[in-house]
């Protein structure tokens, strides 16, 4: 097995914003055959190009040709989403006896930070070295409204992801209602189509879930304190690419691009339903309205840290 690359997405957010005007640019990271491109608009991942087991290079990230196309994007291709990723039921919550209303941009609920979340702002580039890293920073003001990349390890234009094999390190999920708002329950995946504790093809139980997956998994805790949690291992057997993911978050949203429909993307590719999968590490959805969920409240002068570490190999 040849180790291709490891990289880390590290998010730190604080409050109060006094940022200077920023220009939108594209930043490339490149080492050997591996390359990735990002833009400071939404701190968005634009592409990840990797060799397969034969050395063939493919872009494994769904997206658009032009950065401007991301400004009108409703799919959240590759973006950092927030302030709260996923949904807030009823677009409101109570904190310290005070009711706060949030922007309802998904019916009567808030999705991914509202109509102008972190995916729709220009981030500051703190440092950039082409062969090692790019660091984006955004200072979020008080009261303002996870990485949302669509992956296809066969290549962004290779069809659907049904034959990708997934192992997911979560034995419980947080069930949702018809509007995808958590009910507050935490239930085991055993003997359900949500059970990916042993590797299997993503599409192997779609006969039981005709609309696909869009659910939060409760991740296993690391056996060692201060260590990241293993999230998932995904393999596309035909090309031999393998992706592993770790995080410090308690949950991950597994989404099989159920809402994609004739979305025109890179090089004229039209993305259809299930063209990509997302593994969005996160706090539990609607946690502000469920006291039994891990708290996602960041207190004054507190610091929010979110790690995602990827490793790609091919064999």
PDB file of C-alpha atoms in Angstrom:
ATOM      1  CA  UNK A   1       0.000   0.000   0.000  1.00  0.00           C
ATOM      2  CA  UNK A   2       1.342   3.442  -0.940  1.00  0.00           C
ATOM      3  CA  UNK A   3       0.620   6.298   1.425  1.00  0.00           C
ATOM      4  CA  UNK A   4      -0.558   9.205  -0.698  1.00  0.00           C
ATOM      5  CA  UNK A   5      -1.280  12.031   1.676  1.00  0.00           C
ATOM      6  CA  UNK A   6      -2.606  13.148   5.018  1.00  0.00           C
ATOM      7  CA  UNK A   7      -4.026  16.569   5.693  1.00  0.00           C
ATOM      8  CA  UNK A   8      -5.845  18.321   8.507  1.00  0.00           C
ATOM      9  CA  UNK A   9      -8.720  20.779   8.594  1.00  0.00           C
ATOM     10  CA  UNK A  10      -8.491  22.790  11.819  1.00  0.00           C
ATOM     11  CA  UNK A  11     -11.168  25.347  12.686  1.00  0.00           C
ATOM     12  CA  UNK A  12     -10.867  27.936  15.461  1.00  0.00           C
ATOM     13  CA  UNK A  13     -13.615  30.526  15.888  1.00  0.00           C
ATOM     14  CA  UNK A  14     -13.852  33.510  18.202  1.00  0.00           C
ATOM     15  CA  UNK A  15     -16.230  36.464  18.482  1.00  0.00           C
ATOM     16  CA  UNK A  16     -16.243  40.142  17.434  1.00  0.00           C
ATOM     17  CA  UNK A  17     -15.359  41.097  13.888  1.00  0.00           C
ATOM     18  CA  UNK A  18     -13.115  43.960  12.805  1.00  0.00           C
ATOM     19  CA  UNK A  19     -11.696  42.372   9.631  1.00  0.00           C
ATOM     20  CA  UNK A  20     -10.426  44.387   6.685  1.00  0.00           C
ATOM     21  CA  UNK A  21     -11.942  43.878   3.245  1.00  0.00           C
ATOM     22  CA  UNK A  22     -10.577  40.709   1.632  1.00  0.00           C
ATOM     23  CA  UNK A  23     -10.237  39.661  -2.000  1.00  0.00           C
ATOM     24  CA  UNK A  24     -11.430  36.251  -3.127  1.00  0.00           C
ATOM     25  CA  UNK A  25      -8.542  34.067  -4.288  1.00  0.00           C
ATOM     26  CA  UNK A  26      -7.645  30.415  -4.905  1.00  0.00           C
ATOM     27  CA  UNK A  27      -4.856  28.671  -2.949  1.00  0.00           C
ATOM     28  CA  UNK A  28      -3.233  25.424  -4.041  1.00  0.00           C
ATOM     29  CA  UNK A  29      -1.456  22.879  -1.855  1.00  0.00           C
ATOM     30  CA  UNK A  30       0.792  20.529  -3.773  1.00  0.00           C
ATOM     31  CA  UNK A  31       3.216  17.773  -2.847  1.00  0.00           C
ATOM     32  CA  UNK A  32       4.245  15.127  -5.341  1.00  0.00           C
ATOM     33  CA  UNK A  33       1.199  13.825  -7.181  1.00  0.00           C
ATOM     34  CA  UNK A  34      -1.170  15.159  -4.525  1.00  0.00           C
ATOM     35  CA  UNK A  35      -2.794  18.572  -4.897  1.00  0.00           C
ATOM     36  CA  UNK A  36      -5.729  20.384  -3.314  1.00  0.00           C
ATOM     37  CA  UNK A  37      -7.267  23.771  -4.019  1.00  0.00           C
ATOM     38  CA  UNK A  38      -9.163  26.026  -1.631  1.00  0.00           C
ATOM     39  CA  UNK A  39     -10.704  29.478  -1.795  1.00  0.00           C
ATOM     40  CA  UNK A  40     -11.140  31.962   1.018  1.00  0.00           C
ATOM     41  CA  UNK A  41     -14.770  32.389  -0.043  1.00  0.00           C
ATOM     42  CA  UNK A  42     -16.463  30.175   2.536  1.00  0.00           C
ATOM     43  CA  UNK A  43     -13.089  28.529   3.278  1.00  0.00           C
ATOM     44  CA  UNK A  44     -14.215  26.162   0.540  1.00  0.00           C
ATOM     45  CA  UNK A  45     -12.400  23.055  -0.657  1.00  0.00           C
ATOM     46  CA  UNK A  46     -12.469  23.226  -4.456  1.00  0.00           C
ATOM     47  CA  UNK A  47     -10.600  20.080  -5.440  1.00  0.00           C
ATOM     48  CA  UNK A  48      -8.480  17.176  -4.221  1.00  0.00           C
ATOM     49  CA  UNK A  49      -6.491  15.387  -6.914  1.00  0.00           C
ATOM     50  CA  UNK A  50      -5.132  11.937  -6.060  1.00  0.00           C
ATOM     51  CA  UNK A  51      -3.584   9.011  -7.942  1.00  0.00           C
ATOM     52  CA  UNK A  52      -5.356   5.671  -7.941  1.00  0.00           C
ATOM     53  CA  UNK A  53      -3.639   2.282  -7.635  1.00  0.00           C
ATOM     54  CA  UNK A  54      -2.358   2.547 -11.215  1.00  0.00           C
ATOM     55  CA  UNK A  55      -1.155   6.135 -10.837  1.00  0.00           C
ATOM     56  CA  UNK A  56      -4.103   7.677 -12.704  1.00  0.00           C
ATOM     57  CA  UNK A  57      -4.966  11.128 -11.312  1.00  0.00           C
ATOM     58  CA  UNK A  58      -8.546  12.142 -10.554  1.00  0.00           C
ATOM     59  CA  UNK A  59     -10.289  14.956  -8.746  1.00  0.00           C
ATOM     60  CA  UNK A  60     -12.356  13.233  -6.025  1.00  0.00           C
ATOM     61  CA  UNK A  61     -14.340  16.318  -4.903  1.00  0.00           C
ATOM     62  CA  UNK A  62     -17.617  17.430  -6.474  1.00  0.00           C
ATOM     63  CA  UNK A  63     -17.834  21.137  -7.277  1.00  0.00           C
ATOM     64  CA  UNK A  64     -17.888  23.898  -9.893  1.00  0.00           C
ATOM     65  CA  UNK A  65     -15.461  25.287 -12.452  1.00  0.00           C
ATOM     66  CA  UNK A  66     -15.528  28.899 -11.232  1.00  0.00           C
ATOM     67  CA  UNK A  67     -15.317  30.367  -7.728  1.00  0.00           C
ATOM     68  CA  UNK A  68     -18.218  32.685  -8.585  1.00  0.00           C
ATOM     69  CA  UNK A  69     -20.442  29.620  -9.028  1.00  0.00           C
ATOM     70  CA  UNK A  70     -20.038  28.864  -5.315  1.00  0.00           C
ATOM     71  CA  UNK A  71     -21.610  32.227  -4.416  1.00  0.00           C
ATOM     72  CA  UNK A  72     -25.015  31.063  -5.661  1.00  0.00           C
ATOM     73  CA  UNK A  73     -24.567  27.505  -4.442  1.00  0.00           C
ATOM     74  CA  UNK A  74     -27.417  25.760  -2.608  1.00  0.00           C
ATOM     75  CA  UNK A  75     -25.535  22.446  -2.236  1.00  0.00           C
ATOM     76  CA  UNK A  76     -22.784  23.777   0.108  1.00  0.00           C
ATOM     77  CA  UNK A  77     -20.149  22.073  -2.065  1.00  0.00           C
ATOM     78  CA  UNK A  78     -16.891  21.906  -0.084  1.00  0.00           C
ATOM     79  CA  UNK A  79     -17.696  24.760   2.305  1.00  0.00           C
ATOM     80  CA  UNK A  80     -17.218  25.365   6.017  1.00  0.00           C
ATOM     81  CA  UNK A  81     -20.790  25.613   7.321  1.00  0.00           C
ATOM     82  CA  UNK A  82     -22.060  27.240  10.493  1.00  0.00           C
ATOM     83  CA  UNK A  83     -22.167  29.005  12.930  1.00  0.00           C
ATOM     84  CA  UNK A  84     -24.242  25.889  13.719  1.00  0.00           C
ATOM     85  CA  UNK A  85     -23.857  23.051  11.232  1.00  0.00           C
ATOM     86  CA  UNK A  86     -26.987  21.082  10.331  1.00  0.00           C
ATOM     87  CA  UNK A  87     -30.406  22.169  11.628  1.00  0.00           C
ATOM     88  CA  UNK A  88     -31.936  24.169  14.469  1.00  0.00           C
ATOM     89  CA  UNK A  89     -35.565  23.140  14.891  1.00  0.00           C
ATOM     90  CA  UNK A  90     -38.097  25.957  14.654  1.00  0.00           C
ATOM     91  CA  UNK A  91     -35.254  28.441  14.031  1.00  0.00           C
ATOM     92  CA  UNK A  92     -35.047  29.272  17.729  1.00  0.00           C
ATOM     93  CA  UNK A  93     -33.601  28.146  21.044  1.00  0.00           C
ATOM     94  CA  UNK A  94     -33.540  29.193  24.687  1.00  0.00           C
ATOM     95  CA  UNK A  95     -30.309  30.067  26.484  1.00  0.00           C
ATOM     96  CA  UNK A  96     -30.233  31.266  30.108  1.00  0.00           C
ATOM     97  CA  UNK A  97     -33.968  31.927  29.992  1.00  0.00           C
ATOM     98  CA  UNK A  98     -33.771  34.092  26.839  1.00  0.00           C
ATOM     99  CA  UNK A  99     -35.327  32.979  23.537  1.00  0.00           C
ATOM    100  CA  UNK A 100     -33.101  33.558  20.516  1.00  0.00           C
ATOM    101  CA  UNK A 101     -34.445  33.445  16.972  1.00  0.00           C
ATOM    102  CA  UNK A 102     -32.274  32.336  14.066  1.00  0.00           C
ATOM    103  CA  UNK A 103     -32.721  32.756  10.328  1.00  0.00           C
ATOM    104  CA  UNK A 104     -35.256  30.249   8.953  1.00  0.00           C
ATOM    105  CA  UNK A 105     -33.796  29.234   5.592  1.00  0.00           C
ATOM    106  CA  UNK A 106     -35.027  25.614   5.455  1.00  0.00           C
ATOM    107  CA  UNK A 107     -38.791  25.835   5.790  1.00  0.00           C
ATOM    108  CA  UNK A 108     -39.364  26.875   9.386  1.00  0.00           C
ATOM    109  CA  UNK A 109     -35.923  25.649  10.472  1.00  0.00           C
ATOM    110  CA  UNK A 110     -32.344  26.959  10.280  1.00  0.00           C
ATOM    111  CA  UNK A 111     -29.851  25.028   8.159  1.00  0.00           C
ATOM    112  CA  UNK A 112     -26.046  25.455   8.220  1.00  0.00           C
ATOM    113  CA  UNK A 113     -26.061  28.903   9.792  1.00  0.00           C
ATOM    114  CA  UNK A 114     -28.972  30.504   7.932  1.00  0.00           C
ATOM    115  CA  UNK A 115     -29.118  32.383   4.656  1.00  0.00           C
ATOM    116  CA  UNK A 116     -25.626  33.831   5.198  1.00  0.00           C
ATOM    117  CA  UNK A 117     -23.556  31.402   7.196  1.00  0.00           C
ATOM    118  CA  UNK A 118     -19.815  30.788   7.250  1.00  0.00           C
ATOM    119  CA  UNK A 119     -20.020  29.373   3.704  1.00  0.00           C
ATOM    120  CA  UNK A 120     -21.008  32.813   2.355  1.00  0.00           C
ATOM    121  CA  UNK A 121     -18.369  35.059   3.918  1.00  0.00           C
ATOM    122  CA  UNK A 122     -14.811  35.880   2.889  1.00  0.00           C
ATOM    123  CA  UNK A 123     -12.238  34.419   5.256  1.00  0.00           C
ATOM    124  CA  UNK A 124      -8.868  35.981   6.053  1.00  0.00           C
ATOM    125  CA  UNK A 125      -5.769  34.071   4.929  1.00  0.00           C
ATOM    126  CA  UNK A 126      -3.493  34.008   7.964  1.00  0.00           C
ATOM    127  CA  UNK A 127      -0.672  32.017   6.381  1.00  0.00           C
ATOM    128  CA  UNK A 128      -0.021  30.060   3.208  1.00  0.00           C
ATOM    129  CA  UNK A 129       2.804  27.788   2.075  1.00  0.00           C
ATOM    130  CA  UNK A 130       2.134  25.851  -1.118  1.00  0.00           C
ATOM    131  CA  UNK A 131       3.894  22.684   0.002  1.00  0.00           C
ATOM    132  CA  UNK A 132       2.446  22.494   3.519  1.00  0.00           C
ATOM    133  CA  UNK A 133      -0.639  24.495   4.519  1.00  0.00           C
ATOM    134  CA  UNK A 134      -3.166  27.260   4.159  1.00  0.00           C
ATOM    135  CA  UNK A 135      -4.747  28.818   7.254  1.00  0.00           C
ATOM    136  CA  UNK A 136      -8.083  30.634   7.014  1.00  0.00           C
ATOM    137  CA  UNK A 137      -9.483  32.747   9.829  1.00  0.00           C
ATOM    138  CA  UNK A 138     -12.879  34.327  10.418  1.00  0.00           C
ATOM    139  CA  UNK A 139     -13.912  36.376  13.444  1.00  0.00           C
ATOM    140  CA  UNK A 140     -17.626  35.910  13.962  1.00  0.00           C
ATOM    141  CA  UNK A 141     -19.581  38.749  15.522  1.00  0.00           C
ATOM    142  CA  UNK A 142     -21.974  38.191  18.430  1.00  0.00           C
ATOM    143  CA  UNK A 143     -25.299  36.737  17.307  1.00  0.00           C
ATOM    144  CA  UNK A 144     -24.137  35.853  13.785  1.00  0.00           C
ATOM    145  CA  UNK A 145     -25.516  33.013  11.950  1.00  0.00           C
ATOM    146  CA  UNK A 146     -18.176  21.539   9.543  1.00  0.00           C
ATOM    147  CA  UNK A 147     -16.618  20.879   6.303  1.00  0.00           C
ATOM    148  CA  UNK A 148     -19.320  20.020   3.740  1.00  0.00           C
ATOM    149  CA  UNK A 149     -17.314  18.294   1.017  1.00  0.00           C
ATOM    150  CA  UNK A 150     -18.962  15.879  -1.415  1.00  0.00           C
ATOM    151  CA  UNK A 151     -16.564  13.000  -2.092  1.00  0.00           C
ATOM    152  CA  UNK A 152     -16.452  10.434  -4.882  1.00  0.00           C
ATOM    153  CA  UNK A 153     -13.265   8.394  -4.648  1.00  0.00           C
ATOM    154  CA  UNK A 154     -13.707   7.118  -8.189  1.00  0.00           C
ATOM    155  CA  UNK A 155     -13.471  10.715  -9.420  1.00  0.00           C
ATOM    156  CA  UNK A 156     -16.019  13.512  -9.296  1.00  0.00           C
ATOM    157  CA  UNK A 157     -17.372  12.509 -12.741  1.00  0.00           C
ATOM    158  CA  UNK A 158     -17.402   8.730 -12.249  1.00  0.00           C
ATOM    159  CA  UNK A 159     -21.093   8.228 -11.480  1.00  0.00           C
ATOM    160  CA  UNK A 160     -22.687   7.351  -8.156  1.00  0.00           C
ATOM    161  CA  UNK A 161     -21.089   6.244  -4.888  1.00  0.00           C
ATOM    162  CA  UNK A 162     -23.276   3.185  -4.267  1.00  0.00           C
ATOM    163  CA  UNK A 163     -20.393   0.700  -4.578  1.00  0.00           C
ATOM    164  CA  UNK A 164     -18.058   2.566  -2.184  1.00  0.00           C
ATOM    165  CA  UNK A 165     -17.425   0.446   0.913  1.00  0.00           C
ATOM    166  CA  UNK A 166     -17.923   2.271   4.216  1.00  0.00           C
ATOM    167  CA  UNK A 167     -16.976   1.447   7.781  1.00  0.00           C
ATOM    168  CA  UNK A 168     -18.370   3.983  10.250  1.00  0.00           C
ATOM    169  CA  UNK A 169     -17.259   4.092  13.879  1.00  0.00           C
ATOM    170  CA  UNK A 170     -20.625   4.828  15.436  1.00  0.00           C
ATOM    171  CA  UNK A 171     -23.029   2.360  17.019  1.00  0.00           C
ATOM    172  CA  UNK A 172     -25.873   4.840  17.632  1.00  0.00           C
ATOM    173  CA  UNK A 173     -27.764   7.523  15.705  1.00  0.00           C
ATOM    174  CA  UNK A 174     -30.015  10.476  16.568  1.00  0.00           C
ATOM    175  CA  UNK A 175     -33.327   9.766  14.737  1.00  0.00           C
ATOM    176  CA  UNK A 176     -35.160  12.611  13.008  1.00  0.00           C
ATOM    177  CA  UNK A 177     -38.692  13.608  12.136  1.00  0.00           C
ATOM    178  CA  UNK A 178     -40.115  14.330   8.660  1.00  0.00           C
ATOM    179  CA  UNK A 179     -38.312  17.698   8.613  1.00  0.00           C
ATOM    180  CA  UNK A 180     -34.960  16.077   9.553  1.00  0.00           C
ATOM    181  CA  UNK A 181     -35.058  17.572  13.070  1.00  0.00           C
ATOM    182  CA  UNK A 182     -33.809  15.192  15.819  1.00  0.00           C
ATOM    183  CA  UNK A 183     -36.480  13.748  18.064  1.00  0.00           C
ATOM    184  CA  UNK A 184     -34.095  13.789  21.029  1.00  0.00           C
ATOM    185  CA  UNK A 185     -33.672  10.018  21.071  1.00  0.00           C
ATOM    186  CA  UNK A 186     -30.338   8.207  20.775  1.00  0.00           C
ATOM    187  CA  UNK A 187     -30.843   4.690  19.430  1.00  0.00           C
ATOM    188  CA  UNK A 188     -28.560   1.776  18.448  1.00  0.00           C
ATOM    189  CA  UNK A 189     -27.931   0.955  14.771  1.00  0.00           C
ATOM    190  CA  UNK A 190     -27.796  -2.794  15.366  1.00  0.00           C
ATOM    191  CA  UNK A 191     -30.073  -4.724  12.987  1.00  0.00           C
ATOM    192  CA  UNK A 192     -30.944  -1.576  11.010  1.00  0.00           C
ATOM    193  CA  UNK A 193     -29.813  -0.305   7.586  1.00  0.00           C
ATOM    194  CA  UNK A 194     -27.790   2.343   9.448  1.00  0.00           C
ATOM    195  CA  UNK A 195     -25.291  -0.216  10.717  1.00  0.00           C
ATOM    196  CA  UNK A 196     -21.886   0.334   9.089  1.00  0.00           C
ATOM    197  CA  UNK A 197     -19.837  -1.039  11.971  1.00  0.00           C
ATOM    198  CA  UNK A 198     -18.580  -3.644   9.523  1.00  0.00           C
ATOM    199  CA  UNK A 199     -17.572  -2.485   6.031  1.00  0.00           C
ATOM    200  CA  UNK A 200     -20.224  -2.791   3.341  1.00  0.00           C
ATOM    201  CA  UNK A 201     -21.280  -1.036   0.171  1.00  0.00           C
ATOM    202  CA  UNK A 202     -23.128   2.236   0.747  1.00  0.00           C
ATOM    203  CA  UNK A 203     -25.955   1.177  -1.569  1.00  0.00           C
ATOM    204  CA  UNK A 204     -26.327  -2.346  -0.192  1.00  0.00           C
ATOM    205  CA  UNK A 205     -29.428  -1.536   1.873  1.00  0.00           C
ATOM    206  CA  UNK A 206     -31.019   1.227  -0.173  1.00  0.00           C
ATOM    207  CA  UNK A 207     -33.993  -1.085  -0.636  1.00  0.00           C
ATOM    208  CA  UNK A 208     -34.767  -0.295   3.019  1.00  0.00           C
ATOM    209  CA  UNK A 209     -33.876   3.418   2.722  1.00  0.00           C
ATOM    210  CA  UNK A 210     -35.050   4.481  -0.743  1.00  0.00           C
ATOM    211  CA  UNK A 211     -34.166   8.144  -0.165  1.00  0.00           C
ATOM    212  CA  UNK A 212     -30.642   7.401   1.041  1.00  0.00           C
ATOM    213  CA  UNK A 213     -28.743   8.441   4.169  1.00  0.00           C
ATOM    214  CA  UNK A 214     -28.927  11.804   5.945  1.00  0.00           C
ATOM    215  CA  UNK A 215     -28.409  11.067   9.633  1.00  0.00           C
ATOM    216  CA  UNK A 216     -26.127  11.939  12.551  1.00  0.00           C
ATOM    217  CA  UNK A 217     -24.048   9.137  14.050  1.00  0.00           C
ATOM    218  CA  UNK A 218     -22.818   9.139  17.648  1.00  0.00           C
ATOM    219  CA  UNK A 219     -19.098   8.474  17.336  1.00  0.00           C
ATOM    220  CA  UNK A 220     -17.198   6.116  19.604  1.00  0.00           C
ATOM    221  CA  UNK A 221     -14.921   7.849  22.074  1.00  0.00           C
ATOM    222  CA  UNK A 222     -11.190   7.394  21.704  1.00  0.00           C
ATOM    223  CA  UNK A 223      -9.717   4.883  24.140  1.00  0.00           C
ATOM    224  CA  UNK A 224      -7.043   7.436  24.999  1.00  0.00           C
ATOM    225  CA  UNK A 225      -7.804  10.880  26.353  1.00  0.00           C
ATOM    226  CA  UNK A 226      -6.899  13.801  24.076  1.00  0.00           C
ATOM    227  CA  UNK A 227      -6.807  11.508  21.062  1.00  0.00           C
ATOM    228  CA  UNK A 228      -9.042  12.138  18.055  1.00  0.00           C
ATOM    229  CA  UNK A 229     -11.975   9.829  17.353  1.00  0.00           C
ATOM    230  CA  UNK A 230     -11.819   7.572  14.302  1.00  0.00           C
ATOM    231  CA  UNK A 231     -14.808   8.488  12.147  1.00  0.00           C
ATOM    232  CA  UNK A 232     -14.827   6.346   9.047  1.00  0.00           C
ATOM    233  CA  UNK A 233     -12.942   4.379   6.414  1.00  0.00           C
ATOM    234  CA  UNK A 234     -14.181   4.531   2.813  1.00  0.00           C
ATOM    235  CA  UNK A 235     -12.815   2.433  -0.054  1.00  0.00           C
ATOM    236  CA  UNK A 236     -13.567   2.472  -3.782  1.00  0.00           C
ATOM    237  CA  UNK A 237     -12.368  -0.966  -4.823  1.00  0.00           C
ATOM    238  CA  UNK A 238     -12.170  -0.428  -8.586  1.00  0.00           C
ATOM    239  CA  UNK A 239      -9.636   2.419  -8.404  1.00  0.00           C
ATOM    240  CA  UNK A 240      -8.182   1.330  -5.042  1.00  0.00           C
ATOM    241  CA  UNK A 241      -8.491   4.707  -3.314  1.00  0.00           C
ATOM    242  CA  UNK A 242      -9.073   4.707   0.428  1.00  0.00           C
ATOM    243  CA  UNK A 243     -10.035   7.624   2.677  1.00  0.00           C
ATOM    244  CA  UNK A 244      -9.784   7.641   6.480  1.00  0.00           C
ATOM    245  CA  UNK A 245     -11.118  10.397   8.731  1.00  0.00           C
ATOM    246  CA  UNK A 246     -10.568  11.418  12.377  1.00  0.00           C
ATOM    247  CA  UNK A 247     -12.136  14.247  14.423  1.00  0.00           C
ATOM    248  CA  UNK A 248     -12.550  15.713  17.899  1.00  0.00           C
ATOM    249  CA  UNK A 249     -16.313  16.127  17.412  1.00  0.00           C
ATOM    250  CA  UNK A 250     -18.933  13.823  19.017  1.00  0.00           C
ATOM    251  CA  UNK A 251     -20.940  13.213  15.839  1.00  0.00           C
ATOM    252  CA  UNK A 252     -20.820  12.889  12.069  1.00  0.00           C
ATOM    253  CA  UNK A 253     -23.568  13.471   9.533  1.00  0.00           C
ATOM    254  CA  UNK A 254     -23.503  10.811   6.830  1.00  0.00           C
ATOM    255  CA  UNK A 255     -25.206  12.152   3.719  1.00  0.00           C
ATOM    256  CA  UNK A 256     -25.498  10.498   0.300  1.00  0.00           C
ATOM    257  CA  UNK A 257     -26.372  13.622  -1.737  1.00  0.00           C
ATOM    258  CA  UNK A 258     -30.031  12.668  -1.866  1.00  0.00           C
ATOM    259  CA  UNK A 259     -31.080  16.168  -2.950  1.00  0.00           C
ATOM    260  CA  UNK A 260     -28.649  16.541  -5.859  1.00  0.00           C
ATOM    261  CA  UNK A 261     -30.523  16.770  -9.138  1.00  0.00           C
ATOM    262  CA  UNK A 262     -29.002  17.737 -12.483  1.00  0.00           C
ATOM    263  CA  UNK A 263     -26.427  20.022 -10.845  1.00  0.00           C
ATOM    264  CA  UNK A 264     -23.978  21.251 -13.482  1.00  0.00           C
ATOM    265  CA  UNK A 265     -20.476  20.977 -12.099  1.00  0.00           C
ATOM    266  CA  UNK A 266     -16.840  20.757 -13.136  1.00  0.00           C
ATOM    267  CA  UNK A 267     -15.956  20.295 -16.813  1.00  0.00           C
ATOM    268  CA  UNK A 268     -19.621  20.148 -17.765  1.00  0.00           C
ATOM    269  CA  UNK A 269     -20.326  17.141 -15.526  1.00  0.00           C
ATOM    270  CA  UNK A 270     -23.957  16.905 -14.440  1.00  0.00           C
ATOM    271  CA  UNK A 271     -24.219  15.547 -10.906  1.00  0.00           C
ATOM    272  CA  UNK A 272     -27.248  13.421 -10.185  1.00  0.00           C
ATOM    273  CA  UNK A 273     -28.649  11.859  -7.054  1.00  0.00           C
ATOM    274  CA  UNK A 274     -26.019   9.990  -4.981  1.00  0.00           C
ATOM    275  CA  UNK A 275     -23.112  11.376  -7.035  1.00  0.00           C
ATOM    276  CA  UNK A 276     -21.149  11.983  -3.840  1.00  0.00           C
ATOM    277  CA  UNK A 277     -21.128  11.308  -0.118  1.00  0.00           C
ATOM    278  CA  UNK A 278     -20.511  13.661   2.808  1.00  0.00           C
ATOM    279  CA  UNK A 279     -19.046  12.880   6.217  1.00  0.00           C
ATOM    280  CA  UNK A 280     -19.689  16.084   8.163  1.00  0.00           C
ATOM    281  CA  UNK A 281     -18.128  15.928  11.627  1.00  0.00           C
ATOM    282  CA  UNK A 282     -20.199  17.988  14.037  1.00  0.00           C
ATOM    283  CA  UNK A 283     -21.944  18.490  17.314  1.00  0.00           C
ATOM    284  CA  UNK A 284     -25.339  16.818  17.375  1.00  0.00           C
ATOM    285  CA  UNK A 285     -27.957  18.595  15.225  1.00  0.00           C
ATOM    286  CA  UNK A 286     -30.377  20.859  17.126  1.00  0.00           C
ATOM    287  CA  UNK A 287     -28.343  20.287  20.289  1.00  0.00           C
ATOM    288  CA  UNK A 288     -29.418  23.700  21.616  1.00  0.00           C
ATOM    289  CA  UNK A 289     -32.958  22.328  21.957  1.00  0.00           C
ATOM    290  CA  UNK A 290     -32.057  18.931  23.451  1.00  0.00           C
ATOM    291  CA  UNK A 291     -30.399  19.087  26.880  1.00  0.00           C
ATOM    292  CA  UNK A 292     -29.486  15.385  26.684  1.00  0.00           C
ATOM    293  CA  UNK A 293     -27.201  16.111  23.693  1.00  0.00           C
ATOM    294  CA  UNK A 294     -23.608  17.337  24.195  1.00  0.00           C
ATOM    295  CA  UNK A 295     -23.680  21.121  24.535  1.00  0.00           C
ATOM    296  CA  UNK A 296     -22.482  23.212  21.587  1.00  0.00           C
ATOM    297  CA  UNK A 297     -22.634  26.532  23.437  1.00  0.00           C
ATOM    298  CA  UNK A 298     -19.399  28.545  23.334  1.00  0.00           C
ATOM    299  CA  UNK A 299     -19.245  30.843  26.358  1.00  0.00           C
ATOM    300  CA  UNK A 300     -17.793  34.387  26.341  1.00  0.00           C
ATOM    301  CA  UNK A 301     -14.016  34.332  25.830  1.00  0.00           C
ATOM    302  CA  UNK A 302     -14.314  30.633  25.020  1.00  0.00           C
ATOM    303  CA  UNK A 303     -12.603  29.055  22.019  1.00  0.00           C
ATOM    304  CA  UNK A 304     -14.214  26.545  19.682  1.00  0.00           C
ATOM    305  CA  UNK A 305     -11.839  24.017  18.121  1.00  0.00           C
ATOM    306  CA  UNK A 306     -12.804  21.563  15.414  1.00  0.00           C
ATOM    307  CA  UNK A 307     -10.334  19.084  13.914  1.00  0.00           C
ATOM    308  CA  UNK A 308     -10.738  16.902  10.825  1.00  0.00           C
ATOM    309  CA  UNK A 309      -7.765  14.764   9.775  1.00  0.00           C
ATOM    310  CA  UNK A 310      -7.845  12.895   6.457  1.00  0.00           C
ATOM    311  CA  UNK A 311      -5.522  10.178   5.184  1.00  0.00           C
ATOM    312  CA  UNK A 312      -5.629   8.962   1.589  1.00  0.00           C
ATOM    313  CA  UNK A 313      -3.982   5.793   0.294  1.00  0.00           C
ATOM    314  CA  UNK A 314      -4.308   3.590  -2.776  1.00  0.00           C
ATOM    315  CA  UNK A 315      -3.586  -0.083  -3.334  1.00  0.00           C
TER     316      UNK A 315
END
